[in-house]
Short mmCIF file of C-alpha atoms in Angstrom, two decimals:
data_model
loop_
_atom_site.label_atom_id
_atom_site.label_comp_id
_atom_site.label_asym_id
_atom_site.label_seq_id
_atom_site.Cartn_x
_atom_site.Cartn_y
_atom_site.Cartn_z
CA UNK A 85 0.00 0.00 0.00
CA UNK A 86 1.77 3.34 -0.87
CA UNK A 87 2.77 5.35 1.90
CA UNK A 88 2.09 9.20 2.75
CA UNK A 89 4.90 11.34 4.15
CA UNK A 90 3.77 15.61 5.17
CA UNK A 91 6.66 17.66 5.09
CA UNK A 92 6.53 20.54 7.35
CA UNK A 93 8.62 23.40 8.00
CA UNK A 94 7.65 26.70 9.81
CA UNK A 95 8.66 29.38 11.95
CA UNK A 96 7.82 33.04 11.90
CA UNK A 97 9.36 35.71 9.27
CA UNK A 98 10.38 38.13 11.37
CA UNK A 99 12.11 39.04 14.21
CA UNK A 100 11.03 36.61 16.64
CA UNK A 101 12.27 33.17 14.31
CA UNK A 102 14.97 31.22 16.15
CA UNK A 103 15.13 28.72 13.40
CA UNK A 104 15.24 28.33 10.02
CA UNK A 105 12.95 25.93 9.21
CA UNK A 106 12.40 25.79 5.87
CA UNK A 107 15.82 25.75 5.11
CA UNK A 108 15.70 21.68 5.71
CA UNK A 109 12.79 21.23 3.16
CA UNK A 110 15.54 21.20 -0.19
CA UNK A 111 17.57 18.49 1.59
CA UNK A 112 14.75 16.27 2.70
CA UNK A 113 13.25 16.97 -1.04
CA UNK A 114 16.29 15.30 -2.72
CA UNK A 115 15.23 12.38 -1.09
CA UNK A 116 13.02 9.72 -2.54
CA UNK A 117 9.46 9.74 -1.97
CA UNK A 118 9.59 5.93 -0.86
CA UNK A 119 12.45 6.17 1.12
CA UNK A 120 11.10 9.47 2.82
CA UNK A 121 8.09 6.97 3.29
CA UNK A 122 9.86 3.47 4.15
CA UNK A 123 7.05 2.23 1.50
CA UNK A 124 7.14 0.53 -1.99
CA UNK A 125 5.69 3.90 -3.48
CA UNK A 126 4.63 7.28 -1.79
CA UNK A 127 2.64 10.61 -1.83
CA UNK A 128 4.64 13.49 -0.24
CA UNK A 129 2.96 16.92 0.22
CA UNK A 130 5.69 19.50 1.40
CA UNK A 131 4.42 22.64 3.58
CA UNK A 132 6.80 25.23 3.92
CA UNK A 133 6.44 28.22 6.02
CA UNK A 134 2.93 28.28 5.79
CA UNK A 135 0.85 31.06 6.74
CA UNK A 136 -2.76 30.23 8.22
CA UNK A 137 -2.87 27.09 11.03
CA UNK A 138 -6.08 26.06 9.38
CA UNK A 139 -4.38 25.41 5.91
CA UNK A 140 -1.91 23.06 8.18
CA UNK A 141 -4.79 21.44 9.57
CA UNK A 142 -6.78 20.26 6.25
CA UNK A 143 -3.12 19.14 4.35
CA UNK A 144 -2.85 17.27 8.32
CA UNK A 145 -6.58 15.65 8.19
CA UNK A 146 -5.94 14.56 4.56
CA UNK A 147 -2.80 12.76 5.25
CA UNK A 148 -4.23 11.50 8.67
CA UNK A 149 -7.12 9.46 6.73
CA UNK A 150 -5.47 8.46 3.59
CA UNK A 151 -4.65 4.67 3.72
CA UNK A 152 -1.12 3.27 4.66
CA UNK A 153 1.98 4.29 6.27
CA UNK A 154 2.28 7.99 7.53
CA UNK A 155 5.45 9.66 7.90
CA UNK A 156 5.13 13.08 9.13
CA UNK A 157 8.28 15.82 9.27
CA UNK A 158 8.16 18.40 11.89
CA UNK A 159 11.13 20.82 12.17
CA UNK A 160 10.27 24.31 13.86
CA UNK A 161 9.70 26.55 16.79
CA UNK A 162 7.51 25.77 19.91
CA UNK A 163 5.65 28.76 21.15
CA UNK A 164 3.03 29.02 24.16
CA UNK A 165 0.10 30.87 24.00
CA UNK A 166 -0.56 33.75 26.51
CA UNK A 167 -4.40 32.09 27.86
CA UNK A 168 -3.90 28.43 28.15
CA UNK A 169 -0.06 28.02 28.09
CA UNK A 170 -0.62 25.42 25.63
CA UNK A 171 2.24 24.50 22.88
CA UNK A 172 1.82 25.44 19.78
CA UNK A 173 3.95 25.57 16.45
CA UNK A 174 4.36 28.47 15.78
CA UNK A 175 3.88 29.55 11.30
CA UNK A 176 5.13 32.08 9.42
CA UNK A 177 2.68 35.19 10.88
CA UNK A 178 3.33 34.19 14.46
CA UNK A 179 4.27 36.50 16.97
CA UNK A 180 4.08 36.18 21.06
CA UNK A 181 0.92 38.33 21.33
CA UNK A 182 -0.92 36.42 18.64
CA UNK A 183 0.20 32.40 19.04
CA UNK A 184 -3.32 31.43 20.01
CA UNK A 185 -4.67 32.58 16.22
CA UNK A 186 -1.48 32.58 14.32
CA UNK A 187 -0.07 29.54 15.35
CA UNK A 188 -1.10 25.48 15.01
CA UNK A 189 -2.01 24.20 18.33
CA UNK A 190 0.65 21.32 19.10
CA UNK A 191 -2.79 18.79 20.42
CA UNK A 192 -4.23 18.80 16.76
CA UNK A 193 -1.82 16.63 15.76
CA UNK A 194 -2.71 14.27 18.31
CA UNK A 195 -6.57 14.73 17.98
CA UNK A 196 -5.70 14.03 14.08
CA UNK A 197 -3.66 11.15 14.28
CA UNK A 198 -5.50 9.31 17.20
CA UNK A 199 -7.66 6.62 15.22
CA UNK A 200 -4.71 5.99 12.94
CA UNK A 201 -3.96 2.12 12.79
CA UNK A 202 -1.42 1.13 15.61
CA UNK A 203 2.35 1.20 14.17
CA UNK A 204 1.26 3.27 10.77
CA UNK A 205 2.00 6.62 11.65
CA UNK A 206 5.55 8.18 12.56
CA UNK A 207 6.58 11.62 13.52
CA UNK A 208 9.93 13.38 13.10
CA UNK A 209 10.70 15.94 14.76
CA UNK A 210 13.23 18.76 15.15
CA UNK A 211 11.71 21.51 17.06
CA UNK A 212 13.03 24.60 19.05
CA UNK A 213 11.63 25.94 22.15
CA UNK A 214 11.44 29.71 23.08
CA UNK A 215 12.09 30.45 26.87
CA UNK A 216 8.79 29.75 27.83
CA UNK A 217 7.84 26.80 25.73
CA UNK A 218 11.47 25.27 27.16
CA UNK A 219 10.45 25.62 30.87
CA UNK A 220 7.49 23.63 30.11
CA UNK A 221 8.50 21.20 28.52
CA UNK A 222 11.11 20.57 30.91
CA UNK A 223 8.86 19.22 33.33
CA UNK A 224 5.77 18.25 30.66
CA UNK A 225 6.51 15.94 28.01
CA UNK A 226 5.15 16.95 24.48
CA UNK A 227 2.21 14.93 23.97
CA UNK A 228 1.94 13.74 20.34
CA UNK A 229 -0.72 11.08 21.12
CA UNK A 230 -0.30 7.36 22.16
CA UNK A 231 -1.09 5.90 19.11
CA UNK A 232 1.83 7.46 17.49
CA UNK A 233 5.64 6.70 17.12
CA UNK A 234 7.81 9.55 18.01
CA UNK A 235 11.39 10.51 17.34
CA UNK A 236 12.99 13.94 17.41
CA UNK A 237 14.40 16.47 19.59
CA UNK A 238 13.49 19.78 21.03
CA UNK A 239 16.21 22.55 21.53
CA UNK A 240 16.23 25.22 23.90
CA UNK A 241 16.43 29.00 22.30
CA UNK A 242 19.53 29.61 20.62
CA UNK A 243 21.05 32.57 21.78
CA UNK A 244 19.98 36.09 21.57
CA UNK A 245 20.03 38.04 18.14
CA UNK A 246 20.78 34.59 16.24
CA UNK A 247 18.86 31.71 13.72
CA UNK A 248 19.45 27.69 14.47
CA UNK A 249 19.55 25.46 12.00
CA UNK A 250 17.67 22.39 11.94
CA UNK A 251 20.86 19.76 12.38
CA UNK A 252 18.14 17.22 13.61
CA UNK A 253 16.18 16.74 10.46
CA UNK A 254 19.31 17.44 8.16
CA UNK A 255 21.26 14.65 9.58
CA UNK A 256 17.60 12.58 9.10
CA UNK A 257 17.67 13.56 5.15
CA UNK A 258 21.43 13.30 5.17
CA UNK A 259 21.24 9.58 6.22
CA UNK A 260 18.00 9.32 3.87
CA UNK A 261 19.63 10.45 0.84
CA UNK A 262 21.51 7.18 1.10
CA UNK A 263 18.38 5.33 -0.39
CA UNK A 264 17.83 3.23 2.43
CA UNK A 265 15.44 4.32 5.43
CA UNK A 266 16.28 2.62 8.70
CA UNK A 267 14.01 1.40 11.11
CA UNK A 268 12.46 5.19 12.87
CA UNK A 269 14.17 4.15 15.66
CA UNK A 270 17.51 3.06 14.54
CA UNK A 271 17.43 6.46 12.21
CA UNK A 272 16.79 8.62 15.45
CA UNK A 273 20.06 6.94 16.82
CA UNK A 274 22.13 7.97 14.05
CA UNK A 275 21.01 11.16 13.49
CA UNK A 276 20.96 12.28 17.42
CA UNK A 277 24.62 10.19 16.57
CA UNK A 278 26.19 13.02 14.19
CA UNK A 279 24.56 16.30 16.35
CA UNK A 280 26.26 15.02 19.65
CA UNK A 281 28.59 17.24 19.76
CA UNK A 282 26.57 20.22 19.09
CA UNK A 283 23.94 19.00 21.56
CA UNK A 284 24.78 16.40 23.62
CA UNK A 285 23.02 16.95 27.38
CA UNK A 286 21.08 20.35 26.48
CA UNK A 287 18.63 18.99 23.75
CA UNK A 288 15.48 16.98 25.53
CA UNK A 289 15.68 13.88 23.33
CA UNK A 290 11.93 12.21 22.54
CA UNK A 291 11.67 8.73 21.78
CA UNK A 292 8.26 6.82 22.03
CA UNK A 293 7.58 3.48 19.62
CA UNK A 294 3.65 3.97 19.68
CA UNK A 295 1.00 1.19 20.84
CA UNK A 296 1.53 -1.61 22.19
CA UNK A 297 0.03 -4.99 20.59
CA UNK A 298 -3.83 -5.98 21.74
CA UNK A 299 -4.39 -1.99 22.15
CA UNK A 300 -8.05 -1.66 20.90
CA UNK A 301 -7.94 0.85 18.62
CA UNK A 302 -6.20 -1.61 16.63
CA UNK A 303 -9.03 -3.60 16.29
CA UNK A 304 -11.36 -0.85 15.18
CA UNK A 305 -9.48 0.51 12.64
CA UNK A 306 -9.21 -2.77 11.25
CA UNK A 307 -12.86 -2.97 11.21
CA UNK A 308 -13.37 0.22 9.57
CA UNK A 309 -10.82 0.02 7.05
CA UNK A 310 -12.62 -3.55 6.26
CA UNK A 311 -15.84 -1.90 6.04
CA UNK A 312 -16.90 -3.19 9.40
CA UNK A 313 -18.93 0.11 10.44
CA UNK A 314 -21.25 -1.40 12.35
CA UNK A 315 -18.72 -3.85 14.93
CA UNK A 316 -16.38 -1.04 15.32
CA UNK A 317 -19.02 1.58 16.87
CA UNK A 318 -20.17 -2.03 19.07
CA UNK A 319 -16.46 -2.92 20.28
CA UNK A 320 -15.89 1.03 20.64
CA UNK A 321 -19.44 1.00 22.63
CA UNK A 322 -18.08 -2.17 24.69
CA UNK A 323 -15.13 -0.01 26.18
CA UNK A 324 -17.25 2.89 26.61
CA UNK A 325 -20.02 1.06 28.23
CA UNK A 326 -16.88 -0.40 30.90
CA UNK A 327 -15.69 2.82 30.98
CA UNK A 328 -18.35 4.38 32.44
CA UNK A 329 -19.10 1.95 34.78
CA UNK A 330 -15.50 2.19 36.25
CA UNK A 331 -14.34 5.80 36.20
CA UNK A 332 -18.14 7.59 35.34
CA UNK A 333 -19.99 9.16 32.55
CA UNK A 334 -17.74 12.48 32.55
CA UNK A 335 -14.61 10.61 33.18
CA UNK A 336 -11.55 11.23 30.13
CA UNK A 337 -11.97 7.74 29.73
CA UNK A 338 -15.78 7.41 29.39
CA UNK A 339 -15.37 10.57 27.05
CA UNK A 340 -12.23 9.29 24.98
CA UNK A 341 -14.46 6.43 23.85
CA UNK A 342 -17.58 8.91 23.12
CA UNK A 343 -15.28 10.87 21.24
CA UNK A 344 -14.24 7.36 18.96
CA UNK A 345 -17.84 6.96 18.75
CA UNK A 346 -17.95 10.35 17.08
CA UNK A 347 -15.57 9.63 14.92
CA UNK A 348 -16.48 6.22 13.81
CA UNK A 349 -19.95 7.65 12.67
CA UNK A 350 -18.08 9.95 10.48
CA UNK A 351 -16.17 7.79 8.87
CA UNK A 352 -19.46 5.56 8.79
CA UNK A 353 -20.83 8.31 6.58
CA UNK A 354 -23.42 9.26 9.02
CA UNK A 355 -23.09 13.12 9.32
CA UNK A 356 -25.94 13.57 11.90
CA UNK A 357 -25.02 10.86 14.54
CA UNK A 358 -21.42 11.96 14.11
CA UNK A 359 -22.40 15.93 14.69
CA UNK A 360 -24.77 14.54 17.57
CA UNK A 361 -22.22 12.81 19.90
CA UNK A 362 -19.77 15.56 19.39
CA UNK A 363 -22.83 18.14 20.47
CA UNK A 364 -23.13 15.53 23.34
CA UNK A 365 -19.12 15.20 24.35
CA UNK A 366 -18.85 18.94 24.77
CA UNK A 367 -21.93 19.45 26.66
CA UNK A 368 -20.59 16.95 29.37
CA UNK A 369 -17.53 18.19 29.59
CA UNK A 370 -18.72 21.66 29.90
CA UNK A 371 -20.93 20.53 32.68
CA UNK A 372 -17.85 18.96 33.90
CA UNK A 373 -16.35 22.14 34.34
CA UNK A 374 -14.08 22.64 31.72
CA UNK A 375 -13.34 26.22 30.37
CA UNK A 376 -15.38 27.16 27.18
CA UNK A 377 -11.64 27.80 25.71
CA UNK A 378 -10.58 24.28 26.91
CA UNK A 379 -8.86 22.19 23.89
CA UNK A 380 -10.92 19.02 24.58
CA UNK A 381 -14.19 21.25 24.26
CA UNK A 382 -12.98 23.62 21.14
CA UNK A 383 -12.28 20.32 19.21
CA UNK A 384 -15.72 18.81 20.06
CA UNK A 385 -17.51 21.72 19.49
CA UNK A 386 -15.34 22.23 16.11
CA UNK A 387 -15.75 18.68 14.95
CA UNK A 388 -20.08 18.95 15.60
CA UNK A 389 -19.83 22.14 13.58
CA UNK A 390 -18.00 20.00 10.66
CA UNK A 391 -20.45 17.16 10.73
CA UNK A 392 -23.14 19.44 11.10
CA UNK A 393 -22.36 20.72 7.47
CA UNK A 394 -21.90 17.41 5.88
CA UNK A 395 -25.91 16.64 6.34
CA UNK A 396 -27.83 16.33 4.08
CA UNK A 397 -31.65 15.77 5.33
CA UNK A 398 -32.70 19.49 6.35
CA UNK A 399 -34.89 18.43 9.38
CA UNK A 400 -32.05 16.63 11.07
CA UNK A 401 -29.60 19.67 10.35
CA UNK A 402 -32.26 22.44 11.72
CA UNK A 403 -32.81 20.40 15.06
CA UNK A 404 -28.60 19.64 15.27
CA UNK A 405 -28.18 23.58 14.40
CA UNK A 406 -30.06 24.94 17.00
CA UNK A 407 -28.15 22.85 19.53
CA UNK A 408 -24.89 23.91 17.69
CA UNK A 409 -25.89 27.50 17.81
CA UNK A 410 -26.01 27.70 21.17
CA UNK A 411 -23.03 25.74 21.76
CA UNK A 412 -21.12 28.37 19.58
CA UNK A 413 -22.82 30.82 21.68
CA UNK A 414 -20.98 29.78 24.24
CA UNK A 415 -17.78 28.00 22.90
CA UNK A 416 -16.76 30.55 19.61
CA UNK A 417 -13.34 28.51 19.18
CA UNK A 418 -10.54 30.06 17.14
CA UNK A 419 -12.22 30.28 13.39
CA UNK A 420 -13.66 33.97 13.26
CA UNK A 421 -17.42 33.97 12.35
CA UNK A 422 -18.21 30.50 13.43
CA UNK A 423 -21.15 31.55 15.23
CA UNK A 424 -22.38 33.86 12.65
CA UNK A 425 -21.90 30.98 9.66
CA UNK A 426 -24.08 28.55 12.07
CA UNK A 427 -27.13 31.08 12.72
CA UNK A 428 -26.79 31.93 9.06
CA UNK A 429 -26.84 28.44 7.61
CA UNK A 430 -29.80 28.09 10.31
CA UNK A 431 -31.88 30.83 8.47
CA UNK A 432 -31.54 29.28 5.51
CA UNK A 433 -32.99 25.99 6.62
CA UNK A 434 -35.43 27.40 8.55
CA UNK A 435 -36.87 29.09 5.12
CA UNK A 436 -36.77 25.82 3.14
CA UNK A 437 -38.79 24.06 6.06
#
């Protein structure tokens, strides 16, 4: 099955870049697509320096559910934003004030990448950290998702008034341009190998391999990719059912599984049921307590207003609008106008009823 491999390199134009990203993206280029890949044949779509976090975010979703191996290439800056003191990688029009709107917020990739099939998906990453980012990720490891293989390294700020390079991910396309792609881990090895002296004991290394066999997202995603709708939303409602009756309905694990559930209708094709129990995941945790601006809630509240527009009978996507309407009343998330497309979209329906 031919691989996908998203190269991405970003970091801010102006004054407040502390590496040059992009400047990796000819190097790993020159490299076979099925190498980049570790696959028979590949698709590679390159990003560099790109300017709007939702453009990352739709190249991201289209890799995440294409079939067959995904390699993703991360080399950048880590920025936190001012509210939440959440990562985020910073793009090309990001500046401290702005990282919340300018930047992409480091958990998409996990919320992307989480119903990937176990051992499928690899990241690569060469990241700096500005001063903040680096303090907090000295005590809180970046969190790609645990259904993903990670490899990479995170650098502190270089210092003041100068540009790092990405030695990382050059040293990965350096040993790539060999034609032969190691195993991820083995290439980590030899690649944190040739930067030692540059950054032995300051970088914080990351290493994870990914799930671990009898995990049972496995299982589901086999089922779905086998056009097994119907027993992957039953095994997914299996763990949720046991989930709630050992942790409780608002627990993260109760809500993990609703949120599979969510997603499992989608890729089921079912629109409405998808846009419901994503109406239904934020509601709980909202009533759980968690801020309006929360990640966890955003994305739910994001993903209903996603579904919502995929449906096609009118009645069910009035009664699912007015529920999203005054969700987005409450939870506006980082697109500007969301509200105002929902309660538009809602006017129109309302006419054709």
């Amino acid at each position: 099955m031919p691989g996908t491999v998203l190269l991405l390199a970003a970091s801010p134009l102006g004054k407040g870049r502390l590496v040059d990203a992009a400047s990796v993206l000819p190097v790993l280029a020159a490299v076979p697509p099925a190498v980049l890949s570790g696959t028979d044949t590949a698709n590679v779509v390159e990003l560099a320096d790109p300017l709007e976090p939702q453009a990352v975010l739709t190249r991201l979703r289209a890799a995440a559910t294409a079939p067959g191996p995904l390699t993703v290439y991360v080399t950048g800056q880590l920025q936190l934003d001012r509210k939440q003191r959440l990562p985020h990688l910073a793009l090309a029009r990001t500046t401290a004030p702005t990282v919340r709107y300018t930047a992409f917020p480091w958990h998409w990739f996990r919320e992307e990448l989480r119903l990937r099939p176990a051992g499928a998906t690899t990241l690569v990453l060469d990241l700096h950290a500005d001063a903040e980012a680096w303090e907090l990720l000295r005590s809180t490891p970046l969190d790609s998702g645990r259904g993903t293989a990670v490899h990479g390294r995170v650098a502190p700020p270089p210092s003041r008034r100068s540009v790092a390079a990405p030695a990382y991910m050059k040293a990965v396309a350096t040993i790539l341009r060999s034609g032969f792609r190691p195993p991820p881990e083995q290439l980590h090895q030899q690649a944190l190998a040739r930067i030692a002296q540059e950054s032995a004991g300051r970088d914080i290394v990351i290493s994870a391999q990914g799930p671990v066999s009898g995990d049972p997202h496995t299982a589901i995603t086999a089922a779905v990719q086998s056009g097994r709708h119907g027993d992957a939303d039953a095994l997914a409602a299996r763990h949720e059912r046991a989930a709630v009756t050992a942790y409780g309905p608002a627990s993260e694990e109760a809500l993990h599984w609703s949120e599979v559930r969510a997603d499992l209708a989608m890729f089921a094709g079912d629109a409405a049921r998808s846009c419901r129990t994503w109406l239904s995941v934020a509601t709980a945790r909202l009533h759980a307590g968690q801020a309006v601006d929360a990640p966890a809630v955003e994305s739910a509240v994001d993903r209903a207003h996603h579904q919502w527009g995929q449906i096609a009978d009118s009645a069910q996507a009035r009664d699912l609008g007015i529920a999203l309407a005054e969700l987005r009343g409450r939870v506006p998330g980082r697109r500007e106008g969301a509200l105002d497309h929902v309660q538009r979209q809602l006017r129109q329906l309302q006419t054709q009823g």
